[in-house]
Short mmCIF file of C-alpha atoms in Angstrom, two decimals:
data_model
loop_
_atom_site.label_atom_id
_atom_site.label_comp_id
_atom_site.label_asym_id
_atom_site.label_seq_id
_atom_site.Cartn_x
_atom_site.Cartn_y
_atom_site.Cartn_z
CA MET L 23 74.62 120.90 117.57
CA THR L 24 72.79 118.46 118.93
CA VAL L 25 70.39 118.84 121.84
CA SER L 26 69.83 114.71 122.35
CA ARG L 27 69.49 114.67 126.35
CA GLY L 28 70.79 111.11 126.51
CA ALA L 29 73.99 112.03 125.15
CA TRP L 30 74.91 114.95 127.11
CA LEU L 31 73.84 113.42 129.92
CA ALA L 32 76.12 110.27 129.59
CA PHE L 33 79.12 112.67 128.40
CA LEU L 34 78.63 114.48 131.51
CA THR L 35 78.36 111.33 133.82
CA SER L 36 81.54 110.01 132.17
CA ILE L 37 83.30 113.11 133.02
CA LEU L 38 81.96 113.01 137.00
CA PHE L 39 82.71 109.60 137.10
CA MET L 40 86.33 109.91 135.97
CA SER L 41 86.85 113.39 138.09
CA ILE L 42 86.54 111.12 141.09
CA TRP L 43 90.18 110.46 140.65
CA ILE L 44 91.37 112.74 138.21
CA HIS L 45 90.25 116.26 140.19
CA ALA L 46 91.37 118.49 137.52
CA LEU L 47 88.37 117.42 135.00
CA ALA L 48 85.72 118.59 138.29
CA VAL L 49 87.32 121.92 137.85
CA PHE L 50 87.30 122.02 134.20
CA LEU L 51 83.75 121.06 134.19
CA LEU L 52 82.96 123.99 136.79
CA ILE L 53 85.24 126.34 134.74
CA LEU L 54 83.05 125.50 131.30
CA GLY L 55 79.41 125.57 133.51
CA MET L 56 80.09 128.96 134.48
CA PHE L 57 81.57 130.44 130.58
CA ILE L 58 78.48 128.63 129.27
CA ILE L 59 76.34 130.87 131.84
CA ALA L 60 77.91 134.01 131.63
CA THR L 61 78.04 134.11 127.66
CA TYR L 62 74.64 132.93 127.37
CA VAL L 63 73.37 136.29 126.43
CA PHE L 64 75.35 136.47 123.63
CA TYR L 65 73.93 133.29 122.00
CA PRO L 66 72.31 133.65 118.32
CA PRO L 67 68.42 132.89 118.82
CA PHE L 68 68.71 129.44 117.13
CA LEU L 69 71.44 128.35 119.96
CA LYS L 70 69.26 129.88 122.64
CA GLU L 71 66.33 127.90 121.68
CA ARG L 72 67.99 124.45 121.28
CA LEU L 73 69.36 124.75 124.69
CA ILE L 74 65.85 125.69 126.04
CA LYS L 75 64.33 122.67 124.37
CA PHE L 76 67.33 120.66 126.18
CA PHE L 77 65.55 121.00 129.05
CA VAL L 78 62.18 121.19 128.13
CA PHE L 79 60.03 117.66 127.62
CA SER L 80 57.06 118.44 126.00
CA ASP L 81 59.05 118.03 122.42
CA THR L 82 57.42 115.06 120.41
CA SER L 83 60.37 112.78 120.78
CA SER L 84 59.54 113.16 124.67
CA ILE L 85 55.91 112.89 124.30
CA ASP L 86 56.53 109.52 121.93
CA ARG L 87 59.05 107.83 124.55
CA LYS L 88 56.19 108.30 127.25
CA PHE L 89 53.68 106.68 125.21
CA ILE L 90 56.30 104.10 124.13
CA TRP L 91 57.21 103.45 127.71
CA ARG L 92 53.76 102.50 129.25
CA ALA L 93 53.44 100.12 126.34
CA GLY L 94 56.52 98.95 127.25
CA TRP L 95 55.37 98.57 131.18
CA LYS L 96 52.55 97.21 130.30
CA MET L 97 54.32 94.46 128.49
CA PHE L 98 56.64 93.69 131.03
CA ILE L 99 53.66 93.23 133.96
CA SER L 100 52.12 90.87 131.52
CA ASN L 101 55.08 88.54 131.93
CA PRO L 102 57.28 89.85 134.36
CA TRP L 103 59.54 86.77 135.08
CA ILE L 104 60.48 86.08 131.36
CA GLY L 105 58.98 88.83 129.44
CA VAL L 106 56.98 88.15 125.89
CA GLY L 107 59.99 86.81 124.06
CA LEU L 108 63.38 88.21 122.88
CA GLY L 109 63.13 90.34 119.87
CA THR L 110 59.39 90.46 120.11
CA PHE L 111 58.72 93.99 121.69
CA MET L 112 57.59 95.37 117.84
CA PHE L 113 55.48 92.65 117.10
CA ASN L 114 53.57 92.87 120.67
CA PHE L 115 53.72 96.68 120.90
CA LYS L 116 50.21 97.24 119.42
CA LYS L 117 48.63 95.05 122.25
CA PHE L 118 49.88 97.15 124.82
CA ILE L 119 49.67 100.77 123.56
CA ALA L 120 46.81 103.36 123.74
CA GLU L 121 44.00 103.18 121.01
CA ASP L 122 44.94 106.70 119.92
CA TYR L 123 48.66 106.15 119.36
CA GLN L 124 49.13 105.68 115.43
CA TYR L 125 52.57 104.90 115.08
CA SER L 126 54.83 101.22 115.52
CA ALA L 127 57.51 101.21 117.62
CA ALA L 128 60.37 98.65 116.94
CA TYR L 129 62.26 99.52 120.13
CA ALA L 130 61.30 100.86 123.54
CA HIS L 131 63.84 103.72 123.59
CA ASN L 132 65.09 102.34 126.84
CA CYS L 133 67.41 99.44 127.25
CA TYR L 134 66.53 98.44 130.73
CA LEU L 135 62.63 98.44 129.53
CA GLN L 136 63.28 96.33 126.48
CA MET L 137 64.95 93.63 128.31
CA ALA L 138 62.44 93.54 130.87
CA SER L 139 59.53 93.48 128.69
CA GLU L 140 60.95 90.53 126.18
CA MET L 141 63.15 88.93 129.07
CA GLY L 142 61.82 89.42 132.24
CA LEU L 143 63.03 90.21 135.29
CA ILE L 144 65.48 87.49 134.65
CA GLY L 145 66.89 88.88 132.09
CA LEU L 146 67.31 92.18 133.22
CA LEU L 147 69.00 90.87 136.22
CA ALA L 148 71.51 89.03 134.78
CA PHE L 149 72.30 91.90 132.52
CA LEU L 150 72.32 94.21 135.79
CA PHE L 151 74.85 91.58 137.87
CA ILE L 152 77.18 91.35 134.89
CA LEU L 153 77.61 95.24 135.26
CA GLY L 154 77.46 95.28 138.93
CA LEU L 155 80.85 92.55 138.85
CA PHE L 156 82.29 94.95 136.59
CA PHE L 157 82.21 98.34 138.39
CA TYR L 158 82.94 96.57 141.62
CA HIS L 159 85.85 95.10 140.50
CA GLY L 160 87.10 97.59 138.56
CA ILE L 161 86.40 100.74 141.17
CA LYS L 162 87.93 98.39 143.64
CA ILE L 163 91.54 97.84 141.34
CA LEU L 164 91.21 101.62 140.47
CA ASN L 165 91.31 102.50 144.30
CA SER L 166 94.51 100.08 145.27
CA ARG L 167 96.48 100.03 142.20
CA GLU L 168 99.36 102.57 141.14
CA ARG L 169 98.25 104.49 138.02
CA ASN L 170 99.80 103.50 134.87
CA PHE L 171 98.52 102.68 131.37
CA TYR L 172 96.35 100.00 132.26
CA TRP L 173 95.43 101.74 135.03
CA TYR L 174 93.94 104.79 133.18
CA THR L 175 92.58 101.75 130.44
CA LEU L 176 90.41 100.64 132.87
CA LEU L 177 88.85 104.32 134.25
CA ALA L 178 87.96 105.26 130.63
CA SER L 179 86.40 101.77 130.11
CA GLN L 180 84.64 102.09 133.24
CA ALA L 181 83.51 105.63 132.37
CA ALA L 182 82.70 105.00 128.94
CA ILE L 183 80.51 102.21 130.08
CA ILE L 184 78.35 104.12 132.66
CA GLY L 185 78.03 106.74 130.02
CA TYR L 186 76.50 103.98 128.10
CA CYS L 187 74.01 102.96 130.56
CA VAL L 188 72.91 106.38 131.00
CA GLN L 189 72.15 106.60 127.75
CA MET L 190 70.78 103.58 127.74
CA GLY L 191 68.29 104.76 129.85
CA VAL L 192 66.76 106.65 126.96
CA ASP L 193 67.92 105.30 123.75
CA THR L 194 67.88 101.14 122.94
CA THR L 195 71.84 101.69 121.78
CA LEU L 196 72.62 97.97 122.82
CA TYR L 197 70.31 97.04 120.18
CA SER L 198 72.15 98.76 117.66
CA LEU L 199 74.43 96.02 116.24
CA ASP L 200 77.39 98.43 115.88
CA LEU L 201 77.11 99.97 118.93
CA GLY L 202 76.09 97.02 120.74
CA MET L 203 78.88 95.72 119.75
CA LEU L 204 81.25 98.68 120.76
CA PHE L 205 79.84 98.40 124.51
CA TRP L 206 80.98 94.55 124.80
CA LEU L 207 84.22 95.86 123.16
CA VAL L 208 84.81 98.03 125.59
CA MET L 209 83.65 96.33 128.68
CA GLY L 210 86.40 93.60 127.28
CA ILE L 211 88.89 96.09 127.02
CA GLY L 212 88.43 97.10 130.65
CA VAL L 213 88.48 93.62 132.07
CA ALA L 214 91.70 92.83 130.37
CA ALA L 215 93.25 95.99 131.84
CA LEU L 216 91.75 95.25 135.35
CA LYS L 217 92.95 91.67 135.05
CA ASN L 218 96.55 92.76 134.20
CA LEU L 219 96.20 94.93 137.02
CA GLU L 220 95.30 92.12 139.19
CA GLY L 221 98.18 90.25 137.83
CA VAL L 222 100.84 93.00 138.58
CA HIS L 223 99.68 93.22 142.12
CA LEU L 224 99.68 89.11 142.56
CA SER L 225 103.39 89.51 141.08
CA LYS L 226 104.87 91.92 143.62
#
């Protein structure tokens, strides 16, 4: 059983997003939460320990992230508009990390901080603008169209992307070749569904 906080938060965010339109999911989450709390006393010790660690941020992974995020923030502040250069985080890391930190880091473990440090505000805002357009038009369509295959496809893609965005806050999944491709593929499917729903509306 994984205790990756980012993955669980991403999953819960996606489910909560979908429950805005599919209310049965909200009921499911409530029942599941009550079940987990009610049966906690019966869990084996190793499972209890893992669940407790989920809410504790003093583990090695969390401490490492704090060091890396501080260095990433300093890197961003050093050149806030255009950043230090795409793909150069790992090369600039040692210039900004605390002297007592003995390890290197190829990525910032936060996609937004990675973009800000490497591409500055210009690069980060360009990416956020694309996300904003996707969610704005997607939610607008979800609220105004009849439910069909394309409607559910759009909802699923929006939920997946919003969960991905949560995960990007604690990891650099977008910089992984396969996971980065998956992000743009899912968004592309969502845009295709959105355009189809717009076309159906215009043809009526």
